[in-house]
Amino acid sequence: MDISTLSLAELKQLQKQIPAEIGKREEQEKKKVLDEVKALAEARGFSIDQLIGGAKEAKVRVSKPVAIKYRHPENTALTWTGRGRKPQWVEAWLGQGRKLEELAV
């Protein structure tokens, strides 16, 4: 295909069509390969599930929110869990000669 003769509008239209066509063809190729693998497994006396260990779902680790350990006494919206770098408001508090224990919840 000689694209040098296409107009700008035709090139832009072609540019939009290409990703959709690539996706469609990739899905077709995946299905074809899966069918070939299934046929090979069945020819050897197995199912796909037996070979890959069944359709195991990935375990998703859900982390719980970390409890707040420190809160600013005047502005309760300012909190810190005690993990990571100290927030600026904690640094300022300590810079005034105050103690971290005063902020403990």
Tab-separated table of N, CA and C in Angstrom:
chain	number	residue	atom	x	y	z
A	1	MET	N	0.849	-1.174	0.000
A	1	MET	CA	0.000	0.000	0.000
A	1	MET	C	0.894	1.235	0.000
A	2	ASP	N	0.676	2.110	-0.931
A	2	ASP	CA	1.443	3.348	-1.033
A	2	ASP	C	0.658	4.448	-0.318
A	3	ILE	N	1.133	4.818	0.851
A	3	ILE	CA	0.399	5.820	1.636
A	3	ILE	C	0.800	7.245	1.270
A	4	SER	N	1.794	7.398	0.437
A	4	SER	CA	2.242	8.736	0.079
A	4	SER	C	1.211	9.483	-0.768
A	5	THR	N	0.285	8.768	-1.360
A	5	THR	CA	-0.736	9.415	-2.187
A	5	THR	C	-2.000	9.766	-1.395
A	6	LEU	N	-2.057	9.357	-0.132
A	6	LEU	CA	-3.247	9.622	0.679
A	6	LEU	C	-3.249	11.059	1.192
A	7	SER	N	-4.428	11.598	1.349
A	7	SER	CA	-4.561	12.947	1.902
A	7	SER	C	-4.362	12.886	3.411
A	8	LEU	N	-4.221	14.043	4.026
A	8	LEU	CA	-4.044	14.110	5.478
A	8	LEU	C	-5.254	13.508	6.194
A	9	ALA	N	-6.441	13.816	5.735
A	9	ALA	CA	-7.659	13.275	6.352
A	9	ALA	C	-7.695	11.745	6.234
A	10	GLU	N	-7.286	11.234	5.086
A	10	GLU	CA	-7.271	9.782	4.903
A	10	GLU	C	-6.224	9.127	5.797
A	11	LEU	N	-5.080	9.774	5.964
A	11	LEU	CA	-4.041	9.253	6.842
A	11	LEU	C	-4.513	9.222	8.296
A	12	LYS	N	-5.189	10.279	8.730
A	12	LYS	CA	-5.701	10.318	10.107
A	12	LYS	C	-6.753	9.246	10.333
A	13	GLN	N	-7.606	9.023	9.353
A	13	GLN	CA	-8.616	7.980	9.455
A	13	GLN	C	-7.951	6.610	9.550
A	14	LEU	N	-6.928	6.413	8.734
A	14	LEU	CA	-6.184	5.160	8.753
A	14	LEU	C	-5.508	4.963	10.111
A	15	GLN	N	-4.990	6.034	10.668
A	15	GLN	CA	-4.329	5.986	11.967
A	15	GLN	C	-5.307	5.547	13.061
A	16	LYS	N	-6.552	5.941	12.957
A	16	LYS	CA	-7.567	5.548	13.936
A	16	LYS	C	-7.950	4.077	13.763
A	17	GLN	N	-7.953	3.594	12.538
A	17	GLN	CA	-8.396	2.236	12.249
A	17	GLN	C	-7.348	1.186	12.626
A	18	ILE	N	-6.087	1.563	12.550
A	18	ILE	CA	-5.010	0.585	12.764
A	18	ILE	C	-5.039	-0.026	14.168
A	19	PRO	N	-5.100	0.756	15.262
A	19	PRO	CA	-5.103	0.111	16.589
A	19	PRO	C	-6.282	-0.839	16.798
A	20	ALA	N	-7.436	-0.491	16.288
A	20	ALA	CA	-8.604	-1.369	16.434
A	20	ALA	C	-8.378	-2.677	15.681
A	21	GLU	N	-7.836	-2.575	14.495
A	21	GLU	CA	-7.591	-3.774	13.689
A	21	GLU	C	-6.513	-4.644	14.336
A	22	ILE	N	-5.478	-4.018	14.881
A	22	ILE	CA	-4.422	-4.781	15.556
A	22	ILE	C	-5.015	-5.537	16.747
A	23	GLY	N	-5.833	-4.872	17.545
A	23	GLY	CA	-6.458	-5.522	18.689
A	23	GLY	C	-7.321	-6.695	18.277
A	24	LYS	N	-8.092	-6.505	17.221
A	24	LYS	CA	-8.965	-7.564	16.704
A	24	LYS	C	-8.146	-8.769	16.250
A	25	ARG	N	-7.089	-8.513	15.544
A	25	ARG	CA	-6.261	-9.614	15.033
A	25	ARG	C	-5.500	-10.315	16.155
A	26	GLU	N	-5.078	-9.567	17.168
A	26	GLU	CA	-4.411	-10.192	18.306
A	26	GLU	C	-5.363	-11.161	19.008
A	27	GLU	N	-6.616	-10.759	19.193
A	27	GLU	CA	-7.603	-11.628	19.825
A	27	GLU	C	-7.832	-12.883	18.990
A	28	GLN	N	-7.895	-12.725	17.673
A	28	GLN	CA	-8.071	-13.878	16.795
A	28	GLN	C	-6.882	-14.833	16.914
A	29	GLU	N	-5.687	-14.267	16.957
A	29	GLU	CA	-4.482	-15.094	17.052
A	29	GLU	C	-4.419	-15.814	18.403
A	30	LYS	N	-4.804	-15.125	19.479
A	30	LYS	CA	-4.827	-15.755	20.803
A	30	LYS	C	-5.787	-16.932	20.815
A	31	LYS	N	-6.967	-16.737	20.237
A	31	LYS	CA	-7.966	-17.809	20.193
A	31	LYS	C	-7.429	-18.988	19.396
A	32	LYS	N	-6.771	-18.703	18.297
A	32	LYS	CA	-6.220	-19.758	17.448
A	32	LYS	C	-5.154	-20.552	18.215
A	33	VAL	N	-4.274	-19.863	18.906
A	33	VAL	CA	-3.215	-20.534	19.665
A	33	VAL	C	-3.826	-21.351	20.802
A	34	LEU	N	-4.811	-20.794	21.493
A	34	LEU	CA	-5.465	-21.511	22.586
A	34	LEU	C	-6.125	-22.783	22.075
A	35	ASP	N	-6.777	-22.696	20.932
A	35	ASP	CA	-7.405	-23.885	20.345
A	35	ASP	C	-6.354	-24.942	20.001
A	36	GLU	N	-5.207	-24.519	19.495
A	36	GLU	CA	-4.131	-25.460	19.170
A	36	GLU	C	-3.592	-26.125	20.433
A	37	VAL	N	-3.422	-25.349	21.496
A	37	VAL	CA	-2.922	-25.890	22.758
A	37	VAL	C	-3.929	-26.872	23.343
A	38	LYS	N	-5.213	-26.516	23.287
A	38	LYS	CA	-6.252	-27.424	23.795
A	38	LYS	C	-6.234	-28.731	23.018
A	39	ALA	N	-6.109	-28.656	21.703
A	39	ALA	CA	-6.086	-29.860	20.870
A	39	ALA	C	-4.877	-30.729	21.213
A	40	LEU	N	-3.725	-30.111	21.415
A	40	LEU	CA	-2.515	-30.850	21.770
A	40	LEU	C	-2.677	-31.518	23.133
A	41	ALA	N	-3.226	-30.782	24.100
A	41	ALA	CA	-3.437	-31.341	25.441
A	41	ALA	C	-4.408	-32.518	25.378
A	42	GLU	N	-5.493	-32.361	24.646
A	42	GLU	CA	-6.479	-33.432	24.536
A	42	GLU	C	-5.898	-34.657	23.826
A	43	ALA	N	-5.035	-34.432	22.851
A	43	ALA	CA	-4.399	-35.541	22.140
A	43	ALA	C	-3.500	-36.343	23.080
A	44	ARG	N	-3.007	-35.695	24.109
A	44	ARG	CA	-2.148	-36.369	25.088
A	44	ARG	C	-2.929	-36.841	26.313
A	45	GLY	N	-4.242	-36.597	26.329
A	45	GLY	CA	-5.076	-37.089	27.412
A	45	GLY	C	-5.247	-36.132	28.581
A	46	PHE	N	-5.024	-34.861	28.360
A	46	PHE	CA	-5.154	-33.876	29.425
A	46	PHE	C	-6.140	-32.783	29.011
A	47	SER	N	-6.597	-32.062	30.015
A	47	SER	CA	-7.362	-30.849	29.739
A	47	SER	C	-6.454	-29.664	30.070
A	48	ILE	N	-6.816	-28.506	29.588
A	48	ILE	CA	-6.030	-27.305	29.885
A	48	ILE	C	-5.998	-27.058	31.389
A	49	ASP	N	-7.131	-27.249	32.066
A	49	ASP	CA	-7.191	-27.019	33.515
A	49	ASP	C	-6.234	-27.937	34.260
A	50	GLN	N	-6.106	-29.179	33.800
A	50	GLN	CA	-5.173	-30.101	34.451
A	50	GLN	C	-3.731	-29.639	34.269
A	51	LEU	N	-3.430	-29.078	33.124
A	51	LEU	CA	-2.054	-28.661	32.854
A	51	LEU	C	-1.656	-27.388	33.593
A	52	ILE	N	-2.597	-26.474	33.707
A	52	ILE	CA	-2.225	-25.205	34.354
A	52	ILE	C	-2.674	-25.149	35.803
A	53	GLY	N	-3.199	-26.238	36.321
A	53	GLY	CA	-3.570	-26.290	37.721
A	53	GLY	C	-4.912	-25.673	38.017
A	54	GLY	N	-5.805	-25.642	37.072
A	54	GLY	CA	-7.117	-25.049	37.295
A	54	GLY	C	-7.055	-23.548	37.182
A	55	ALA	N	-8.202	-22.954	37.206
A	55	ALA	CA	-8.286	-21.494	37.087
A	55	ALA	C	-8.145	-20.891	38.472
A	56	LYS	N	-6.920	-20.783	38.937
A	56	LYS	CA	-6.676	-20.211	40.256
A	56	LYS	C	-6.739	-18.701	40.160
A	57	GLU	N	-7.433	-18.137	41.098
A	57	GLU	CA	-7.517	-16.685	41.131
A	57	GLU	C	-6.336	-16.139	41.916
A	58	ALA	N	-5.816	-15.057	41.446
A	58	ALA	CA	-4.707	-14.428	42.151
A	58	ALA	C	-5.205	-13.867	43.471
A	59	LYS	N	-4.438	-14.110	44.508
A	59	LYS	CA	-4.825	-13.577	45.808
A	59	LYS	C	-4.425	-12.117	45.869
A	60	VAL	N	-5.381	-11.315	46.215
A	60	VAL	CA	-5.132	-9.886	46.320
A	60	VAL	C	-4.929	-9.562	47.785
A	61	ARG	N	-3.817	-8.974	48.076
A	61	ARG	CA	-3.524	-8.611	49.454
A	61	ARG	C	-4.126	-7.252	49.730
A	62	VAL	N	-5.023	-7.228	50.680
A	62	VAL	CA	-5.680	-5.988	51.050
A	62	VAL	C	-5.036	-5.505	52.331
A	63	SER	N	-4.457	-4.344	52.262
A	63	SER	CA	-3.816	-3.824	53.463
A	63	SER	C	-4.782	-2.928	54.219
A	64	LYS	N	-4.703	-3.016	55.521
A	64	LYS	CA	-5.551	-2.204	56.365
A	64	LYS	C	-4.909	-0.831	56.510
A	65	PRO	N	-5.713	0.189	56.686
A	65	PRO	CA	-5.130	1.506	56.910
A	65	PRO	C	-4.329	1.504	58.212
A	66	VAL	N	-3.245	2.220	58.211
A	66	VAL	CA	-2.384	2.290	59.382
A	66	VAL	C	-2.992	3.274	60.379
A	67	ALA	N	-2.971	2.879	61.629
A	67	ALA	CA	-3.555	3.721	62.676
A	67	ALA	C	-2.744	5.004	62.852
A	68	ILE	N	-3.438	6.056	63.149
A	68	ILE	CA	-2.795	7.356	63.389
A	68	ILE	C	-2.166	7.332	64.773
A	69	LYS	N	-0.908	7.734	64.855
A	69	LYS	CA	-0.215	7.757	66.135
A	69	LYS	C	-0.035	9.175	66.669
A	70	TYR	N	-0.023	10.151	65.765
A	70	TYR	CA	0.231	11.530	66.188
A	70	TYR	C	-0.778	12.467	65.538
A	71	ARG	N	-1.258	13.446	66.308
A	71	ARG	CA	-2.222	14.411	65.813
A	71	ARG	C	-1.844	15.781	66.367
A	72	HIS	N	-1.942	16.791	65.522
A	72	HIS	CA	-1.657	18.165	65.955
A	72	HIS	C	-2.745	18.587	66.947
A	73	PRO	N	-2.382	19.170	68.092
A	73	PRO	CA	-3.391	19.495	69.106
A	73	PRO	C	-4.356	20.602	68.686
A	74	GLU	N	-3.931	21.516	67.835
A	74	GLU	CA	-4.787	22.625	67.448
A	74	GLU	C	-5.502	22.380	66.119
A	75	ASN	N	-4.823	21.742	65.187
A	75	ASN	CA	-5.405	21.442	63.869
A	75	ASN	C	-5.523	19.921	63.759
A	76	THR	N	-6.687	19.387	64.093
A	76	THR	CA	-6.861	17.930	64.128
A	76	THR	C	-6.820	17.273	62.751
A	77	ALA	N	-6.825	18.069	61.700
A	77	ALA	CA	-6.712	17.508	60.351
A	77	ALA	C	-5.280	17.058	60.073
A	78	LEU	N	-4.325	17.564	60.846
A	78	LEU	CA	-2.924	17.196	60.667
A	78	LEU	C	-2.640	15.958	61.503
A	79	THR	N	-2.398	14.836	60.804
A	79	THR	CA	-2.114	13.579	61.481
A	79	THR	C	-0.897	12.928	60.847
A	80	TRP	N	-0.341	11.947	61.586
A	80	TRP	CA	0.808	11.204	61.090
A	80	TRP	C	0.772	9.816	61.706
A	81	THR	N	1.097	8.811	60.914
A	81	THR	CA	1.085	7.430	61.397
A	81	THR	C	2.371	7.056	62.107
A	82	GLY	N	3.387	7.877	61.969
A	82	GLY	CA	4.674	7.543	62.558
A	82	GLY	C	5.570	6.799	61.583
A	83	ARG	N	5.069	6.570	60.396
A	83	ARG	CA	5.849	5.882	59.359
A	83	ARG	C	6.355	6.899	58.347
A	84	GLY	N	7.491	6.582	57.761
A	84	GLY	CA	8.037	7.461	56.723
A	84	GLY	C	8.625	8.735	57.303
A	85	ARG	N	8.877	9.685	56.434
A	85	ARG	CA	9.450	10.964	56.867
A	85	ARG	C	8.468	11.720	57.735
A	86	LYS	N	9.024	12.492	58.623
A	86	LYS	CA	8.182	13.321	59.490
A	86	LYS	C	7.574	14.436	58.645
A	87	PRO	N	6.283	14.686	58.821
A	87	PRO	CA	5.662	15.806	58.106
A	87	PRO	C	6.249	17.124	58.587
A	88	GLN	N	6.080	18.158	57.794
A	88	GLN	CA	6.630	19.474	58.137
A	88	GLN	C	6.069	19.993	59.444
A	89	TRP	N	4.795	19.734	59.694
A	89	TRP	CA	4.219	20.240	60.926
A	89	TRP	C	4.835	19.569	62.151
A	90	VAL	N	5.244	18.302	62.020
A	90	VAL	CA	5.923	17.612	63.125
A	90	VAL	C	7.317	18.195	63.300
A	91	GLU	N	8.010	18.408	62.187
A	91	GLU	CA	9.341	19.016	62.249
A	91	GLU	C	9.276	20.395	62.912
A	92	ALA	N	8.268	21.182	62.546
A	92	ALA	CA	8.112	22.513	63.140
A	92	ALA	C	7.843	22.401	64.644
A	93	TRP	N	7.014	21.437	65.015
A	93	TRP	CA	6.689	21.201	66.427
A	93	TRP	C	7.958	20.872	67.205
A	94	LEU	N	8.749	19.959	66.667
A	94	LEU	CA	9.996	19.572	67.329
A	94	LEU	C	10.999	20.714	67.320
A	95	GLY	N	10.967	21.540	66.272
A	95	GLY	CA	11.869	22.694	66.172
A	95	GLY	C	11.583	23.748	67.231
A	96	GLN	N	10.384	23.752	67.781
A	96	GLN	CA	10.012	24.690	68.839
A	96	GLN	C	10.443	24.170	70.211
A	97	GLY	N	11.134	23.036	70.226
A	97	GLY	CA	11.583	22.470	71.486
A	97	GLY	C	10.535	21.586	72.143
A	98	ARG	N	9.441	21.303	71.452
A	98	ARG	CA	8.382	20.455	71.999
A	98	ARG	C	8.756	18.996	71.796
A	99	LYS	N	8.037	18.108	72.447
A	99	LYS	CA	8.338	16.668	72.363
A	99	LYS	C	7.285	15.956	71.506
A	100	LEU	N	7.727	14.916	70.838
A	100	LEU	CA	6.859	14.126	69.978
A	100	LEU	C	5.744	13.463	70.800
A	101	GLU	N	6.048	13.094	72.025
A	101	GLU	CA	5.076	12.439	72.883
A	101	GLU	C	3.838	13.323	73.134
A	102	GLU	N	4.014	14.628	73.039
A	102	GLU	CA	2.881	15.549	73.242
A	102	GLU	C	1.843	15.408	72.142
A	103	LEU	N	2.257	14.887	70.981
A	103	LEU	CA	1.351	14.738	69.843
A	103	LEU	C	0.701	13.365	69.797
A	104	ALA	N	1.115	12.461	70.668
A	104	ALA	CA	0.615	11.089	70.632
A	104	ALA	C	-0.902	11.058	70.844
A	105	VAL	N	-1.529	10.168	70.091
A	105	VAL	CA	-2.992	10.020	70.184
A	105	VAL	C	-3.314	9.039	71.291
